[in-house]
Amino acid sequence: MKTFSMSPGEEKKRLIECPVCGYPESSPRWSGSMGFVTCGRCGLVYQNPQPMLEDLAQRYDDEYFEYERENEENFFSLMLMGLEDIGFPELAGDLPRSFLDVGCATGKLIAHVKELGFSEQGVEICAPSARYGIEKRGVSIFIGTLEEAAFRDESFGVVHCSHLIEHLTDPAAFVDEVRRILVPGGIFLVTTPDIQGMQARLFGEGWRSAIHDHMVLFSRTTLRRLLEDKGFSVEKRRSWGGLAVGTAPAPLKRIADRACKFLNQGDVMILLARKPLSGEG
Ligand SMILES: [Zn+2]
């Protein structure tokens, strides 16, 4: 799931406590109408009030599928770049060869890992996207949420999600579920925009990821804390993306992109977290 955004229309909303630490108090993150707040305890930025879960699911329809299909090559190459940056090709040899992609869209990434010899599994809430992947690529995709899929304990060596976690109303429960279904020593690869990155600092509320489809805007700090609280050890972070297309002349964008990657201050981050080998943590 990417930064696709639709009109919120007449959806109902509800006030919530911090979806990571449960603290009830927060302050507005920006002055405008986007409704993002900063948790008074853990610093998480989240949308408050939030849309209802059933309304959110409705957003991922045929129109969303068209967006995913039109952009699948571009998203796929970005995911491959992220996996390469974080060192996945080198790590892959030591892991059980079972790969789950949550929010797998049309299944292009899992079709790729299947060719690399992994048993592949996708989870996708947007039914038209999932059906397209199943029929066109012959990959295994569960239609629904990760929790609904109810995989057995310790089913996967690798769980990957790209531009998914920021869409969830309960990211903490999601991380719990990922930990449950990973084998001990298995890895969790999470890609999401970084509100501590240069672009977010530069654009504030005009940041391209500050949209109403994003329930949570993680930073490297808040995402690491969530993963560690849930018993993962975070081994690595990489980032990319200097200035967004259209916000600067091409030569300046190229320089910014290189600098942000080199300094690890990019707009989008990928974290590599590992489930400990022992039962502790
Ligand atoms: Zn909090």
mmCIF file of C-alpha atoms and ligand atoms in Angstrom:
data_model
loop_
_atom_site.group_PDB
_atom_site.id
_atom_site.type_symbol
_atom_site.label_atom_id
_atom_site.label_comp_id
_atom_site.label_asym_id
_atom_site.label_seq_id
_atom_site.Cartn_x
_atom_site.Cartn_y
_atom_site.Cartn_z
ATOM 1 C CA MET A 1 0.000 0.000 0.000
ATOM 2 C CA LYS A 2 1.390 3.359 -0.971
ATOM 3 C CA THR A 3 0.473 6.992 -0.588
ATOM 4 C CA PHE A 4 -2.774 6.631 -2.464
ATOM 5 C CA SER A 5 -5.398 8.897 -1.036
ATOM 6 C CA MET A 6 -9.119 9.281 -1.451
ATOM 7 C CA SER A 7 -11.623 11.712 -0.068
ATOM 8 C CA PRO A 8 -12.674 10.750 3.452
ATOM 9 C CA GLY A 9 -16.279 11.557 2.515
ATOM 10 C CA GLU A 10 -18.801 10.975 5.251
ATOM 11 C CA GLU A 11 -16.870 8.408 7.280
ATOM 12 C CA LYS A 12 -17.429 8.341 11.020
ATOM 13 C CA LYS A 13 -14.440 8.879 13.275
ATOM 14 C CA ARG A 14 -13.578 8.025 16.856
ATOM 15 C CA LEU A 15 -11.145 9.465 19.373
ATOM 16 C CA ILE A 16 -8.430 7.032 20.397
ATOM 17 C CA GLU A 17 -5.548 6.654 22.833
ATOM 18 C CA CYS A 18 -1.990 6.243 21.546
ATOM 19 C CA PRO A 19 -2.101 3.030 19.469
ATOM 20 C CA VAL A 20 1.372 2.037 20.637
ATOM 21 C CA CYS A 21 1.649 2.989 24.331
ATOM 22 C CA GLY A 22 -2.002 3.590 25.277
ATOM 23 C CA TYR A 23 -1.405 7.072 26.688
ATOM 24 C CA PRO A 24 -4.582 9.173 26.385
ATOM 25 C CA GLU A 25 -3.051 12.635 26.017
ATOM 26 C CA SER A 26 -1.625 14.119 22.860
ATOM 27 C CA SER A 27 -1.053 17.467 21.219
ATOM 28 C CA PRO A 28 -1.644 18.562 17.606
ATOM 29 C CA ARG A 29 1.332 17.793 15.429
ATOM 30 C CA TRP A 30 0.639 20.533 12.903
ATOM 31 C CA SER A 31 -1.712 23.468 12.827
ATOM 32 C CA GLY A 32 -3.868 22.404 9.876
ATOM 33 C CA SER A 33 -6.794 20.043 9.430
ATOM 34 C CA MET A 34 -5.040 16.697 8.832
ATOM 35 C CA GLY A 35 -5.666 15.627 12.417
ATOM 36 C CA PHE A 36 -2.249 14.218 13.282
ATOM 37 C CA VAL A 37 -1.243 14.394 16.935
ATOM 38 C CA THR A 38 1.901 13.601 18.913
ATOM 39 C CA CYS A 39 1.596 11.218 21.856
ATOM 40 C CA GLY A 40 2.412 12.976 25.131
ATOM 41 C CA ARG A 41 4.356 9.955 26.368
ATOM 42 C CA CYS A 42 6.067 8.060 23.548
ATOM 43 C CA GLY A 43 6.156 10.713 20.812
ATOM 44 C CA LEU A 44 4.285 8.624 18.244
ATOM 45 C CA VAL A 45 2.515 10.682 15.571
ATOM 46 C CA TYR A 46 -0.934 9.317 14.757
ATOM 47 C CA GLN A 47 -4.276 10.368 13.343
ATOM 48 C CA ASN A 48 -6.794 11.295 15.993
ATOM 49 C CA PRO A 49 -9.746 10.984 15.685
ATOM 50 C CA GLN A 50 -9.452 7.875 13.504
ATOM 51 C CA PRO A 51 -11.805 6.427 10.899
ATOM 52 C CA MET A 52 -13.690 3.237 11.752
ATOM 53 C CA LEU A 53 -12.068 -0.061 10.759
ATOM 54 C CA GLU A 54 -14.958 -1.147 8.514
ATOM 55 C CA ASP A 55 -14.800 2.143 6.584
ATOM 56 C CA LEU A 56 -11.053 1.769 6.127
ATOM 57 C CA ALA A 57 -11.447 -1.665 4.561
ATOM 58 C CA GLN A 58 -13.852 -0.146 2.014
ATOM 59 C CA ARG A 59 -11.118 2.131 0.740
ATOM 60 C CA TYR A 60 -9.193 -0.774 -0.775
ATOM 61 C CA ASP A 61 -11.447 -1.393 -3.758
ATOM 62 C CA ASP A 62 -11.252 -1.579 -7.573
ATOM 63 C CA GLU A 63 -9.852 1.916 -7.779
ATOM 64 C CA TYR A 64 -7.088 1.001 -5.361
ATOM 65 C CA PHE A 65 -6.352 -2.103 -7.424
ATOM 66 C CA GLU A 66 -5.930 0.040 -10.561
ATOM 67 C CA TYR A 67 -3.474 2.215 -8.680
ATOM 68 C CA GLU A 68 -1.530 -0.834 -7.484
ATOM 69 C CA ARG A 69 -1.462 -2.413 -10.932
ATOM 70 C CA GLU A 70 -0.383 0.747 -12.723
ATOM 71 C CA ASN A 71 2.460 1.235 -10.281
ATOM 72 C CA GLU A 72 3.530 -2.358 -9.680
ATOM 73 C CA GLU A 73 6.790 -2.198 -11.662
ATOM 74 C CA ASN A 74 7.856 0.944 -9.885
ATOM 75 C CA PHE A 75 6.902 -0.380 -6.426
ATOM 76 C CA PHE A 76 8.595 -3.687 -7.170
ATOM 77 C CA SER A 77 11.900 -2.066 -8.096
ATOM 78 C CA LEU A 78 11.753 0.101 -4.966
ATOM 79 C CA MET A 79 11.138 -2.993 -2.812
ATOM 80 C CA LEU A 80 14.053 -4.822 -4.427
ATOM 81 C CA MET A 81 16.287 -1.827 -3.817
ATOM 82 C CA GLY A 82 15.209 -1.724 -0.161
ATOM 83 C CA LEU A 83 15.858 -5.454 0.271
ATOM 84 C CA GLU A 84 19.274 -5.065 -1.309
ATOM 85 C CA ASP A 85 20.145 -2.025 0.822
ATOM 86 C CA ILE A 86 19.287 -3.886 4.017
ATOM 87 C CA GLY A 87 21.379 -6.880 2.975
ATOM 88 C CA PHE A 88 18.583 -9.390 2.414
ATOM 89 C CA PRO A 89 20.335 -11.290 -0.415
ATOM 90 C CA GLU A 90 23.261 -12.077 1.938
ATOM 91 C CA LEU A 91 20.986 -12.970 4.867
ATOM 92 C CA ALA A 92 18.619 -15.141 2.877
ATOM 93 C CA GLY A 93 20.926 -18.144 2.786
ATOM 94 C CA ASP A 94 20.730 -18.705 6.548
ATOM 95 C CA LEU A 95 16.951 -18.448 6.882
ATOM 96 C CA PRO A 96 14.152 -20.962 6.462
ATOM 97 C CA ARG A 97 12.952 -20.438 2.900
ATOM 98 C CA SER A 98 9.426 -19.315 3.658
ATOM 99 C CA PHE A 99 8.561 -15.707 2.839
ATOM 100 C CA LEU A 100 5.409 -13.824 3.794
ATOM 101 C CA ASP A 101 4.622 -10.445 2.251
ATOM 102 C CA VAL A 102 1.849 -8.618 4.109
ATOM 103 C CA GLY A 103 0.123 -6.058 1.900
ATOM 104 C CA CYS A 104 1.484 -7.893 -1.115
ATOM 105 C CA ALA A 105 -0.799 -6.075 -3.608
ATOM 106 C CA THR A 106 -0.637 -7.889 -6.963
ATOM 107 C CA GLY A 107 1.955 -10.369 -5.706
ATOM 108 C CA LYS A 108 4.924 -9.317 -7.805
ATOM 109 C CA LEU A 109 7.420 -9.554 -4.954
ATOM 110 C CA ILE A 110 6.284 -12.985 -3.789
ATOM 111 C CA ALA A 111 6.403 -14.251 -7.379
ATOM 112 C CA HIS A 112 10.016 -13.072 -7.413
ATOM 113 C CA VAL A 113 10.979 -14.786 -4.145
ATOM 114 C CA LYS A 114 9.242 -17.942 -5.353
ATOM 115 C CA GLU A 115 11.673 -17.970 -8.287
ATOM 116 C CA LEU A 116 14.499 -17.657 -5.761
ATOM 117 C CA GLY A 117 13.331 -20.897 -4.141
ATOM 118 C CA PHE A 118 11.225 -19.593 -1.262
ATOM 119 C CA SER A 119 7.774 -20.897 -0.493
ATOM 120 C CA GLU A 120 5.730 -17.744 -0.950
ATOM 121 C CA GLN A 121 2.699 -16.410 0.857
ATOM 122 C CA GLY A 122 0.947 -13.082 0.501
ATOM 123 C CA VAL A 123 -1.732 -11.319 2.507
ATOM 124 C CA GLU A 124 -3.773 -8.591 0.865
ATOM 125 C CA ILE A 125 -6.893 -6.765 1.992
ATOM 126 C CA CYS A 126 -7.692 -5.433 -1.496
ATOM 127 C CA ALA A 127 -9.516 -8.395 -3.053
ATOM 128 C CA PRO A 128 -9.165 -7.378 -6.738
ATOM 129 C CA SER A 129 -5.378 -6.970 -6.292
ATOM 130 C CA ALA A 130 -5.079 -10.349 -4.592
ATOM 131 C CA ARG A 131 -7.190 -12.137 -7.217
ATOM 132 C CA TYR A 132 -5.102 -10.609 -9.967
ATOM 133 C CA GLY A 133 -1.942 -11.967 -8.308
ATOM 134 C CA ILE A 134 -3.421 -15.414 -7.741
ATOM 135 C CA GLU A 135 -4.708 -15.739 -11.312
ATOM 136 C CA LYS A 136 -1.919 -14.038 -13.227
ATOM 137 C CA ARG A 137 1.066 -15.207 -11.184
ATOM 138 C CA GLY A 138 -0.091 -18.408 -9.562
ATOM 139 C CA VAL A 139 1.056 -17.274 -6.134
ATOM 140 C CA SER A 140 -0.597 -17.963 -2.804
ATOM 141 C CA ILE A 141 -2.402 -14.914 -1.392
ATOM 142 C CA PHE A 142 -4.790 -14.780 1.550
ATOM 143 C CA ILE A 143 -7.493 -12.134 1.056
ATOM 144 C CA GLY A 144 -8.021 -10.236 4.297
ATOM 145 C CA THR A 145 -5.911 -9.034 7.203
ATOM 146 C CA LEU A 146 -2.906 -10.780 8.730
ATOM 147 C CA GLU A 147 -4.886 -11.573 11.871
ATOM 148 C CA GLU A 148 -7.689 -13.128 9.804
ATOM 149 C CA ALA A 149 -5.173 -15.353 8.006
ATOM 150 C CA ALA A 150 -4.387 -16.978 11.394
ATOM 151 C CA PHE A 151 -1.166 -18.666 10.297
ATOM 152 C CA ARG A 152 0.311 -21.295 12.587
ATOM 153 C CA ASP A 153 2.992 -20.337 15.120
ATOM 154 C CA GLU A 154 6.502 -20.122 13.647
ATOM 155 C CA SER A 155 5.413 -20.512 10.024
ATOM 156 C CA PHE A 156 7.821 -18.140 8.315
ATOM 157 C CA GLY A 157 11.531 -17.388 8.070
ATOM 158 C CA VAL A 158 10.888 -13.913 6.657
ATOM 159 C CA VAL A 159 7.986 -11.516 7.077
ATOM 160 C CA HIS A 160 8.079 -8.437 4.873
ATOM 161 C CA CYS A 161 5.740 -5.467 4.703
ATOM 162 C CA SER A 162 6.243 -2.383 2.600
ATOM 163 C CA HIS A 163 4.105 0.730 3.081
ATOM 164 C CA LEU A 164 1.618 -1.239 5.145
ATOM 165 C CA ILE A 165 2.199 -0.578 8.838
ATOM 166 C CA GLU A 166 1.359 3.132 8.560
ATOM 167 C CA HIS A 167 -2.131 2.169 7.312
ATOM 168 C CA LEU A 168 -3.026 0.108 10.384
ATOM 169 C CA THR A 169 -5.194 1.203 13.289
ATOM 170 C CA ASP A 170 -3.444 -1.248 15.641
ATOM 171 C CA PRO A 171 0.204 -1.562 14.605
ATOM 172 C CA ALA A 172 1.157 -2.972 18.028
ATOM 173 C CA ALA A 173 -1.169 -5.964 17.608
ATOM 174 C CA PHE A 174 0.197 -6.422 14.109
ATOM 175 C CA VAL A 175 3.801 -6.613 15.374
ATOM 176 C CA ASP A 176 2.707 -9.138 18.026
ATOM 177 C CA GLU A 177 1.171 -11.270 15.313
ATOM 178 C CA VAL A 178 4.284 -11.090 13.127
ATOM 179 C CA ARG A 179 6.402 -12.228 16.061
ATOM 180 C CA ARG A 180 4.093 -15.162 16.710
ATOM 181 C CA ILE A 181 4.275 -16.484 13.146
ATOM 182 C CA LEU A 182 8.037 -16.009 12.691
ATOM 183 C CA VAL A 183 10.447 -18.817 13.490
ATOM 184 C CA PRO A 184 12.966 -17.999 16.249
ATOM 185 C CA GLY A 185 15.837 -16.243 14.479
ATOM 186 C CA GLY A 186 13.505 -15.214 11.651
ATOM 187 C CA ILE A 187 13.507 -11.682 10.317
ATOM 188 C CA PHE A 188 10.898 -8.962 9.981
ATOM 189 C CA LEU A 189 11.514 -6.347 7.281
ATOM 190 C CA VAL A 190 9.426 -3.195 7.638
ATOM 191 C CA THR A 191 9.372 -0.347 5.146
ATOM 192 C CA THR A 192 7.541 2.871 6.019
ATOM 193 C CA PRO A 193 7.976 6.645 5.676
ATOM 194 C CA ASP A 194 10.186 8.239 8.349
ATOM 195 C CA ILE A 195 8.819 11.410 9.926
ATOM 196 C CA GLN A 196 12.356 12.085 11.177
ATOM 197 C CA GLY A 197 13.663 12.053 7.592
ATOM 198 C CA MET A 198 14.720 15.177 5.739
ATOM 199 C CA GLN A 199 11.582 15.491 3.616
ATOM 200 C CA ALA A 200 9.200 15.432 6.559
ATOM 201 C CA ARG A 201 11.307 18.026 8.367
ATOM 202 C CA LEU A 202 11.329 20.231 5.271
ATOM 203 C CA PHE A 203 7.649 20.009 4.342
ATOM 204 C CA GLY A 204 5.866 19.625 7.687
ATOM 205 C CA GLU A 205 2.166 19.169 7.114
ATOM 206 C CA GLY A 206 2.766 19.362 3.361
ATOM 207 C CA TRP A 207 4.836 16.152 3.592
ATOM 208 C CA ARG A 208 3.602 13.698 0.993
ATOM 209 C CA SER A 209 3.087 11.003 3.639
ATOM 210 C CA ALA A 210 0.909 13.163 5.896
ATOM 211 C CA ILE A 211 -2.278 11.890 4.268
ATOM 212 C CA HIS A 212 -5.520 10.629 5.709
ATOM 213 C CA ASP A 213 -4.895 7.008 4.620
ATOM 214 C CA HIS A 214 -1.985 6.905 7.068
ATOM 215 C CA MET A 215 -3.150 6.196 10.609
ATOM 216 C CA VAL A 216 0.374 6.382 12.039
ATOM 217 C CA LEU A 217 3.488 8.258 10.946
ATOM 218 C CA PHE A 218 6.432 6.407 12.453
ATOM 219 C CA SER A 219 9.918 7.752 12.961
ATOM 220 C CA ARG A 220 13.052 5.607 13.195
ATOM 221 C CA THR A 221 12.766 6.127 16.978
ATOM 222 C CA THR A 222 9.105 5.216 17.485
ATOM 223 C CA LEU A 223 9.253 2.234 15.129
ATOM 224 C CA ARG A 224 12.394 0.865 16.765
ATOM 225 C CA ARG A 225 10.814 1.248 20.196
ATOM 226 C CA LEU A 226 7.670 -0.590 19.119
ATOM 227 C CA LEU A 227 9.687 -3.472 17.659
ATOM 228 C CA GLU A 228 11.924 -3.712 20.724
ATOM 229 C CA ASP A 229 8.951 -3.543 23.097
ATOM 230 C CA LYS A 230 7.540 -6.526 21.229
ATOM 231 C CA GLY A 231 10.710 -8.534 21.701
ATOM 232 C CA PHE A 232 12.502 -7.965 18.404
ATOM 233 C CA SER A 233 16.093 -6.887 18.150
ATOM 234 C CA VAL A 234 16.515 -4.196 15.517
ATOM 235 C CA GLU A 235 19.704 -4.930 13.635
ATOM 236 C CA LYS A 236 19.767 -2.400 10.841
ATOM 237 C CA ARG A 237 18.098 0.631 9.295
ATOM 238 C CA ARG A 238 18.552 1.994 5.787
ATOM 239 C CA SER A 239 16.724 4.831 4.080
ATOM 240 C CA TRP A 240 16.329 6.477 0.710
ATOM 241 C CA GLY A 241 14.591 9.388 -1.013
ATOM 242 C CA GLY A 242 15.840 12.964 -0.814
ATOM 243 C CA LEU A 243 13.355 15.306 -2.451
ATOM 244 C CA ALA A 244 10.068 14.129 -3.942
ATOM 245 C CA VAL A 245 9.518 14.306 -7.699
ATOM 246 C CA GLY A 246 8.286 17.764 -8.655
ATOM 247 C CA THR A 247 9.534 19.547 -5.539
ATOM 248 C CA ALA A 248 12.951 20.472 -6.921
ATOM 249 C CA PRO A 249 14.839 20.683 -10.240
ATOM 250 C CA ALA A 250 16.217 17.290 -11.311
ATOM 251 C CA PRO A 251 19.917 18.034 -10.617
ATOM 252 C CA LEU A 252 19.103 19.259 -7.102
ATOM 253 C CA LYS A 253 16.892 16.219 -6.520
ATOM 254 C CA ARG A 254 19.741 13.906 -7.558
ATOM 255 C CA ILE A 255 22.123 15.544 -5.097
ATOM 256 C CA ALA A 256 19.522 15.439 -2.304
ATOM 257 C CA ASP A 257 18.736 11.769 -3.035
ATOM 258 C CA ARG A 258 22.409 10.806 -2.841
ATOM 259 C CA ALA A 259 23.036 12.850 0.295
ATOM 260 C CA CYS A 260 19.997 11.447 2.107
ATOM 261 C CA LYS A 261 20.960 7.891 1.268
ATOM 262 C CA PHE A 262 24.564 8.439 2.307
ATOM 263 C CA LEU A 263 23.592 10.157 5.565
ATOM 264 C CA ASN A 264 20.711 7.699 6.158
ATOM 265 C CA GLN A 265 18.221 10.592 6.388
ATOM 266 C CA GLY A 266 15.953 9.444 3.560
ATOM 267 C CA ASP A 267 12.207 9.814 3.309
ATOM 268 C CA VAL A 268 11.458 6.105 3.497
ATOM 269 C CA MET A 269 13.173 3.667 5.863
ATOM 270 C CA ILE A 270 13.508 -0.089 6.027
ATOM 271 C CA LEU A 271 14.217 -1.743 9.370
ATOM 272 C CA LEU A 272 15.557 -5.230 9.825
ATOM 273 C CA ALA A 273 14.318 -6.766 13.083
ATOM 274 C CA ARG A 274 15.014 -10.288 14.274
ATOM 275 C CA LYS A 275 12.997 -12.526 16.556
ATOM 276 C CA PRO A 276 15.376 -13.830 19.238
ATOM 277 C CA LEU A 277 16.461 -17.462 19.081
ATOM 278 C CA SER A 278 15.522 -18.141 22.698
ATOM 279 C CA GLY A 279 11.999 -17.823 24.047
ATOM 280 C CA GLU A 280 12.992 -14.697 25.968
ATOM 281 C CA GLY A 281 12.449 -11.068 25.052
HETATM 282 ZN ZN ZN B 1 2.361 6.747 22.918
#
